[in-house]
Tab-separated table of C-alpha atoms (C1' of nucleotides) in Angstrom:
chain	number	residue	atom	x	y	z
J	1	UNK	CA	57.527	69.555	49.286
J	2	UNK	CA	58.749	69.450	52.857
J	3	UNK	CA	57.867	71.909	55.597
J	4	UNK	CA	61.412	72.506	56.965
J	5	UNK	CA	64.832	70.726	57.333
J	6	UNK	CA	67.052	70.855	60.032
J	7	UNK	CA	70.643	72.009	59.452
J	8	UNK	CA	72.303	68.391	59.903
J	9	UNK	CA	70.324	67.781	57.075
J	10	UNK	CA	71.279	70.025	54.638
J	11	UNK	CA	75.138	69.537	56.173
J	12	UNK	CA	74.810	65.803	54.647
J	13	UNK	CA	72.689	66.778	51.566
J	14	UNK	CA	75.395	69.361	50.262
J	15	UNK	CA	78.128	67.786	52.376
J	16	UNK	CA	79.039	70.804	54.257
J	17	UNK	CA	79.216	71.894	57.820
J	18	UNK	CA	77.104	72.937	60.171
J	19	UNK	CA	79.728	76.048	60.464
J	20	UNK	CA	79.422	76.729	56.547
J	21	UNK	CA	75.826	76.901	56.866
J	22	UNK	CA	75.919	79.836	60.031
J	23	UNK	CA	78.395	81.617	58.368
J	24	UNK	CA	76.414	81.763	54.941
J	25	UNK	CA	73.406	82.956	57.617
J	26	UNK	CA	75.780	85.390	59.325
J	27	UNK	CA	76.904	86.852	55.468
J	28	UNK	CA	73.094	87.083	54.661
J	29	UNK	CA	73.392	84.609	52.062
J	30	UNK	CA	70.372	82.988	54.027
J	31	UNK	CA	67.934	83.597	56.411
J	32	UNK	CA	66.376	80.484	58.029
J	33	UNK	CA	63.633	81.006	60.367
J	34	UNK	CA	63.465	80.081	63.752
J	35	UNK	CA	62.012	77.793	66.489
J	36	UNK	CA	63.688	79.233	69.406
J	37	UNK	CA	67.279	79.160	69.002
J	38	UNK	CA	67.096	76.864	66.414
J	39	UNK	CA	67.213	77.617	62.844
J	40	UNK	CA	64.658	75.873	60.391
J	41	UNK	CA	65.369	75.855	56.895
J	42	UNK	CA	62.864	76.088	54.097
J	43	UNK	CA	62.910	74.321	51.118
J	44	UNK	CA	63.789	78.360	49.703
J	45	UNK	CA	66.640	78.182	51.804
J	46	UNK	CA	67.705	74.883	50.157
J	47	UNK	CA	67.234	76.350	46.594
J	48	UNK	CA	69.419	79.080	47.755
J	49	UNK	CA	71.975	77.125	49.125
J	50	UNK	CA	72.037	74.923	45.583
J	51	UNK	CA	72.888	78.586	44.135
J	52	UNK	CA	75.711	79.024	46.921
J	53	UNK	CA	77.286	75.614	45.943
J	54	UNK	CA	76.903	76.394	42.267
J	55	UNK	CA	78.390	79.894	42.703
J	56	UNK	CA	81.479	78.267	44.397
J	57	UNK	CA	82.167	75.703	42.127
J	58	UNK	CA	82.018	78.089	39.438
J	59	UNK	CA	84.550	80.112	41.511
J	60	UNK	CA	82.480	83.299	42.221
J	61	UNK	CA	83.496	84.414	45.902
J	62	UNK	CA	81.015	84.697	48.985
J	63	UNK	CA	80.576	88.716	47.468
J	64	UNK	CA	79.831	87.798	43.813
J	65	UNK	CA	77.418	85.376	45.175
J	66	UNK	CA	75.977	87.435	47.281
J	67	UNK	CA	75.545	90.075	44.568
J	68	UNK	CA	73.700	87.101	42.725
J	69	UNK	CA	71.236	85.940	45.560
J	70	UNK	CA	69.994	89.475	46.323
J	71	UNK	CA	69.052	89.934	42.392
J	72	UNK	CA	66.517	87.128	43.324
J	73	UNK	CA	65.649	88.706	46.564
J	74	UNK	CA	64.207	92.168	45.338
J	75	UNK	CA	61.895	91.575	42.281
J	76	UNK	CA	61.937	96.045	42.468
J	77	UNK	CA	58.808	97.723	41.208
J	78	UNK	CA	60.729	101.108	40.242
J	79	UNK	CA	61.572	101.711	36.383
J	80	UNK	CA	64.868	103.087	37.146
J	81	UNK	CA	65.779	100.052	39.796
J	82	UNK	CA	64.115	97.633	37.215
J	83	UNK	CA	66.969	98.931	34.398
J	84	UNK	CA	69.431	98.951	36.903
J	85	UNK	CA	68.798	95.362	37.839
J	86	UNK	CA	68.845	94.389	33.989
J	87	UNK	CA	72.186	95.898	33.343
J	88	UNK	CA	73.766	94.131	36.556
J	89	UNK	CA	71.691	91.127	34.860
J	90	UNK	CA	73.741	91.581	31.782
J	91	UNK	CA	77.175	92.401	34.041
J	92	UNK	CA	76.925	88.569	35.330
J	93	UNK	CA	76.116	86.844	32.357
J	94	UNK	CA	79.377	88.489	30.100
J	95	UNK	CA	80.649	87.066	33.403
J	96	UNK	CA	79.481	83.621	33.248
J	97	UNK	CA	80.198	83.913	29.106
J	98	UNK	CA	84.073	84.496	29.881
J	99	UNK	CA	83.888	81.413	32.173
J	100	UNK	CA	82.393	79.919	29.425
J	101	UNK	CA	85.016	80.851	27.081
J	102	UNK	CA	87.568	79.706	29.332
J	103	UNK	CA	85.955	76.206	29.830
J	104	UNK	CA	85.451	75.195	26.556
J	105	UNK	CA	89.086	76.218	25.364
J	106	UNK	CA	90.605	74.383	28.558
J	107	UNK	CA	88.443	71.417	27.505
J	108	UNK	CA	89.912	72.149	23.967
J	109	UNK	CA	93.560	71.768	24.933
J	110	UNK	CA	92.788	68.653	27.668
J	111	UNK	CA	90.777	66.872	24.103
J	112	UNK	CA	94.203	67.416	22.109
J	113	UNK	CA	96.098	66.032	24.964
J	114	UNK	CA	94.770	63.140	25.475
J	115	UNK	CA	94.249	62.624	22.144
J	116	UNK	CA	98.358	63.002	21.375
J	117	UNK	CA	98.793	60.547	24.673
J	118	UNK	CA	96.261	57.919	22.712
J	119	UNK	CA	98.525	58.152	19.545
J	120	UNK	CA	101.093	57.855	21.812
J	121	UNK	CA	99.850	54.539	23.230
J	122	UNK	CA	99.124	53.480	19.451
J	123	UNK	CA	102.778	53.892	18.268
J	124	UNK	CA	104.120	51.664	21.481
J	125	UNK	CA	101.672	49.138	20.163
J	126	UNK	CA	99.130	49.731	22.656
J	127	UNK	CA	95.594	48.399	21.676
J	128	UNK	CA	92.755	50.671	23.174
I	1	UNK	CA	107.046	85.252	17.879
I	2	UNK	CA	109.059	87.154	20.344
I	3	UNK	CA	112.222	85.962	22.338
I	4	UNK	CA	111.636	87.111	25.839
I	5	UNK	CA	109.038	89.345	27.601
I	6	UNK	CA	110.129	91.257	30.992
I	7	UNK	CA	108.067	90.864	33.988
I	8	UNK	CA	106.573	94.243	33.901
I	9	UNK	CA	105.568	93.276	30.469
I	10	UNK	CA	103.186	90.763	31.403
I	11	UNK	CA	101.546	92.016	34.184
I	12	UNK	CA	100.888	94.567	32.280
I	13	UNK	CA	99.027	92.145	29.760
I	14	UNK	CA	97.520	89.717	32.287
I	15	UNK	CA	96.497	92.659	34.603
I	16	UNK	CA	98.596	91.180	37.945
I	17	UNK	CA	101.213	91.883	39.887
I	18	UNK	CA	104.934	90.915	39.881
I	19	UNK	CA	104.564	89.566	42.916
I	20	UNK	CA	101.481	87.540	41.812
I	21	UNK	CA	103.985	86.386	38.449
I	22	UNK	CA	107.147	85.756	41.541
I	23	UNK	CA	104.555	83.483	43.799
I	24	UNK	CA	103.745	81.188	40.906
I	25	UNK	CA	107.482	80.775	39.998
I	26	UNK	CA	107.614	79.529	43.815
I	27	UNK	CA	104.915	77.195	43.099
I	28	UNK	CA	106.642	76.079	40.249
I	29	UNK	CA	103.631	76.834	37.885
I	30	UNK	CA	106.120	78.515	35.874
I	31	UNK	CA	110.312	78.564	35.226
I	32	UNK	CA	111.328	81.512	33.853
I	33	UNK	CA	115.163	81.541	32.726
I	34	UNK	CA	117.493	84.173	34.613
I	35	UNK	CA	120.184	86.521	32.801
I	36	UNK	CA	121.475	87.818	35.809
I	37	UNK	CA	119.009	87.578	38.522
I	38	UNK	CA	116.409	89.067	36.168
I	39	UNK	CA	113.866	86.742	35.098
I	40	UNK	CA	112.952	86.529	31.386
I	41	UNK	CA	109.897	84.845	29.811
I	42	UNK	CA	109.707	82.811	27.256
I	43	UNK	CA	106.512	82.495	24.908
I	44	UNK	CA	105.864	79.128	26.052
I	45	UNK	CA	106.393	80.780	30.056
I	46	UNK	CA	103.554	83.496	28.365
I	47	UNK	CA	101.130	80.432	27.318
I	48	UNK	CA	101.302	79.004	30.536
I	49	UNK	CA	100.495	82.245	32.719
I	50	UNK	CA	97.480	82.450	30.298
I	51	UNK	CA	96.494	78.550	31.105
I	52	UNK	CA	97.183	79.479	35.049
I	53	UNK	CA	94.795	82.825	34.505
I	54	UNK	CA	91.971	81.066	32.521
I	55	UNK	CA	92.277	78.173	35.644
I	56	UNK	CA	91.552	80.642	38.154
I	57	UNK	CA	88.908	82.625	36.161
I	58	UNK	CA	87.185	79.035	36.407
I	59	UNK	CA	87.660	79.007	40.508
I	60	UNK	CA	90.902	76.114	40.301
I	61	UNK	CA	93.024	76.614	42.768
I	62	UNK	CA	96.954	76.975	42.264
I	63	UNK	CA	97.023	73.118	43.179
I	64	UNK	CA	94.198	71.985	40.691
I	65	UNK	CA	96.062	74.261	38.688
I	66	UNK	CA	99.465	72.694	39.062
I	67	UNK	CA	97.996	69.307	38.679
I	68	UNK	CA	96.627	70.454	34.750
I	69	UNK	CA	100.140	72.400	34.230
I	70	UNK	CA	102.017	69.568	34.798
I	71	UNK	CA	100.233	66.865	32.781
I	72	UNK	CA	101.291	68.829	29.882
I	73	UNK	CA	105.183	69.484	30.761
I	74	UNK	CA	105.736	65.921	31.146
I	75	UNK	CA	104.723	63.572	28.013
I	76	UNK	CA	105.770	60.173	29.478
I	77	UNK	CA	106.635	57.243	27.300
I	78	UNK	CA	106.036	54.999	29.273
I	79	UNK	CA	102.670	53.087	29.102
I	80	UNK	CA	101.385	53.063	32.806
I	81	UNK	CA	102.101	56.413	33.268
I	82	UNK	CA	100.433	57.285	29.845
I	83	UNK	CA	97.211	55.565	31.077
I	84	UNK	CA	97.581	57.067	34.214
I	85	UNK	CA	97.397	60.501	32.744
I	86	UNK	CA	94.589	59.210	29.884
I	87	UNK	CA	92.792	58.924	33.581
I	88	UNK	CA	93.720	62.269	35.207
I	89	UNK	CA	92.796	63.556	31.958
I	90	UNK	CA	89.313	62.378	32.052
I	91	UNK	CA	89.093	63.262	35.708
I	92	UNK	CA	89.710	66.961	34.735
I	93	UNK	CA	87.678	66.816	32.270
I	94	UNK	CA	84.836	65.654	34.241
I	95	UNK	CA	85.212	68.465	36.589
I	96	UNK	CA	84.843	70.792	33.734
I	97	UNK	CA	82.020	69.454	32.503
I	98	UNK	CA	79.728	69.925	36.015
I	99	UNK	CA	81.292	73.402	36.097
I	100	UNK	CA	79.351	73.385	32.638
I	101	UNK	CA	76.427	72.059	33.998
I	102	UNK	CA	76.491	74.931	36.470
I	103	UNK	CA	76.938	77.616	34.136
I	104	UNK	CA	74.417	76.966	32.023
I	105	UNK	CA	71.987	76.680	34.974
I	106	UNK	CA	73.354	79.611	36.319
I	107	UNK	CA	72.508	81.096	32.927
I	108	UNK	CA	69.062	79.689	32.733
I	109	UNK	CA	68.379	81.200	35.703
I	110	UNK	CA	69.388	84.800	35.028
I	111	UNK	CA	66.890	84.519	31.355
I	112	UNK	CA	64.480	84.062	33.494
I	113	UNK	CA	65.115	86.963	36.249
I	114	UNK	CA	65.510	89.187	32.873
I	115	UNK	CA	62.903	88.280	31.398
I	116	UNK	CA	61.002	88.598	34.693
I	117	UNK	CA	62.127	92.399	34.561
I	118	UNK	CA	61.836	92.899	31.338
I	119	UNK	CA	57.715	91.554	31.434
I	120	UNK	CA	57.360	93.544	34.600
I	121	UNK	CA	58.467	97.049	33.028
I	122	UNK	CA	56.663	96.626	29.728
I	123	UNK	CA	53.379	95.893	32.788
I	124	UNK	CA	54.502	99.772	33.688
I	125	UNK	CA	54.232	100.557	30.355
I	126	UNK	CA	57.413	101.204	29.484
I	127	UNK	CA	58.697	101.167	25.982
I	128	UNK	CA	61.973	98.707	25.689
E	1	DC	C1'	64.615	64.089	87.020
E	2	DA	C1'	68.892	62.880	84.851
E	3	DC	C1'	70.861	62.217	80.649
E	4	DG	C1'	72.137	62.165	76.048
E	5	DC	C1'	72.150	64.499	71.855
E	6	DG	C1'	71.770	67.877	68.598
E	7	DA	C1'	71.987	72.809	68.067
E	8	DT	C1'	73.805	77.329	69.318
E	9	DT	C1'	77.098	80.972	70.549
E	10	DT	C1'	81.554	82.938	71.177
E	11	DA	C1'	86.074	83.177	70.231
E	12	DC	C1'	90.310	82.043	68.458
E	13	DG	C1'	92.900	79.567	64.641
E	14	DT	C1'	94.328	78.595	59.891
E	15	DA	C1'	95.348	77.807	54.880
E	16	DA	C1'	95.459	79.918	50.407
E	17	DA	C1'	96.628	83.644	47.570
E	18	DA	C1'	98.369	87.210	47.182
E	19	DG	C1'	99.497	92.594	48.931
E	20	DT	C1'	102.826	95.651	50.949
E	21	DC	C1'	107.119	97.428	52.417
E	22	DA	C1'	112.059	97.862	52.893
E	23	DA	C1'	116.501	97.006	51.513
E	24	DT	C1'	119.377	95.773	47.707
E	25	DT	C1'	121.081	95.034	43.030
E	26	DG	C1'	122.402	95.777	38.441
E	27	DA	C1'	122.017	97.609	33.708
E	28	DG	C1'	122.084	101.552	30.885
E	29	DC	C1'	123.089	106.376	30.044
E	30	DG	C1'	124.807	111.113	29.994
W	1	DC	C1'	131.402	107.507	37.619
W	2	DG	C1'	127.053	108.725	39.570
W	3	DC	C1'	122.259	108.447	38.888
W	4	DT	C1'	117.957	106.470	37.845
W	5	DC	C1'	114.810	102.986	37.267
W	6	DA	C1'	113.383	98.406	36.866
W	7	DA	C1'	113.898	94.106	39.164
W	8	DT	C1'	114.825	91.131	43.116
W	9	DT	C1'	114.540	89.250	47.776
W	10	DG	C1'	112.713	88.624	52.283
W	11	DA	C1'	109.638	89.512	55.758
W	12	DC	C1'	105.438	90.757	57.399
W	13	DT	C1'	100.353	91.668	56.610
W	14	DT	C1'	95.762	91.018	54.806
W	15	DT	C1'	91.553	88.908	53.105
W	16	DT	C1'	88.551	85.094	52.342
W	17	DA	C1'	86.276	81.155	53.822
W	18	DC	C1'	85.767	78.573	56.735
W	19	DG	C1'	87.766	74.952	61.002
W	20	DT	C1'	87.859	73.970	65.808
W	21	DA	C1'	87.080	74.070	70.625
W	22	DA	C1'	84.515	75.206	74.771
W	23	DA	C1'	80.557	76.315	77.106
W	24	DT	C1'	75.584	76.419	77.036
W	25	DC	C1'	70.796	75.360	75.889
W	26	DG	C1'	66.699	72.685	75.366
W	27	DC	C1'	64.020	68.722	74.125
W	28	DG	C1'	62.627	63.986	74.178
W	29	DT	C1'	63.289	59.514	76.597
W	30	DG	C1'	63.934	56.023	80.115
DNA sequence: CACGCGATTTACGTAAAAGTCAATTGAGCG
DNA sequence: CGCTCAATTGACTTTTACGTAAATCGCGTG
């Protein structure tokens, strides 16, 4: 496991910008340490920004992500904070379930499709 | 199966606005027919507003949107183009399949935090 | 030391996806 | 007919998520 990476790095690794990466910093998503002025990633930082990119493709905005990330950040020691935590727990996975939902039916309906162009292809006399 | 559904109608079933229903006629997501200068929607107009919602709950944007919308308005007969779609198809459809990928992680992820909690409040000797 | 190069900071710009507001229209009803 | 209320249009605004440009810094190398 390495030490640190530098942002150009991580830029080419998740083939994003140097920009993305200090705005994620400046919306807390991350919190690289520093050498001087320059920031020095940890390979926590690069499991958190694996979350980021997994958030966005899943469509969850810099907020919902957010809301994510600091789950991770606080393991609280509190009973009441603990059930708190477990019910916002809960909140994100009906969350992720809908998506879920959503995917498999829009995979449904793209499976019938091309299924009806196949047939289609069939009846011109096309052999697949 | 109903005729026509007025604009207020649906946003009052898909939870948007009319503006939000008016901007995706401009993107030509959707063609309501006019009596007047009122719009009316049609059931199939309905389907497709629940298509465009289920696309966004999955973070598509009205483009990637557009692009699935369209493959199904236009069943072409002609074999290129059918093959050509048989490939956009399978395009989308690999798209949805790392958004799967994610989720599940995503998922995977949040058992564990839970379960993290959940261990950590039964240490306090809490009765779940 | 001079230089090149990568990193940083600051500030303004922008595209997407609507929200908001104002003026107007038209259908139905007493 | 006059009124109301839903619907429309057009213009402007806002928010999110960065892009872009300019100026500066600092470190390693020849």
């Amino acid at each position: 496991m390495r030490e640190y990476y530098s942002i150009t790095e991580l830029t080419r690794e998740f083939d994003i910008s140097t920009r993305t990466l200090r705005f994620y910093e400046d919306e807390g998503l991350i919190q690289p340490v520093r050498r001087g002025r320059t920031r020095l990633f940890r390979p926590s930082d690069r499991h958190l920004i694996r979350q980021i990119m997994r958030g966005k493709r899943l469509g969850f905005s810099i907020n919902e992500i957010r809301e994510i990330i600091q789950m991770y950040r606080e393991p609280p020691g509190e009973v009441g904070q603990l059930k708190l935590m477990i019910k916002r727990i809960e909140e994100k996975r009906e969350d992720l379930r809908q998506k879920r939902r959503d995917l498999e039916e829009t995979l449904g309906e793209l499976d019938q499709l091309e299924e009806s162009c196949v047939e289609r292809l069939v009846e011109l006399g096309v052999t697949t």
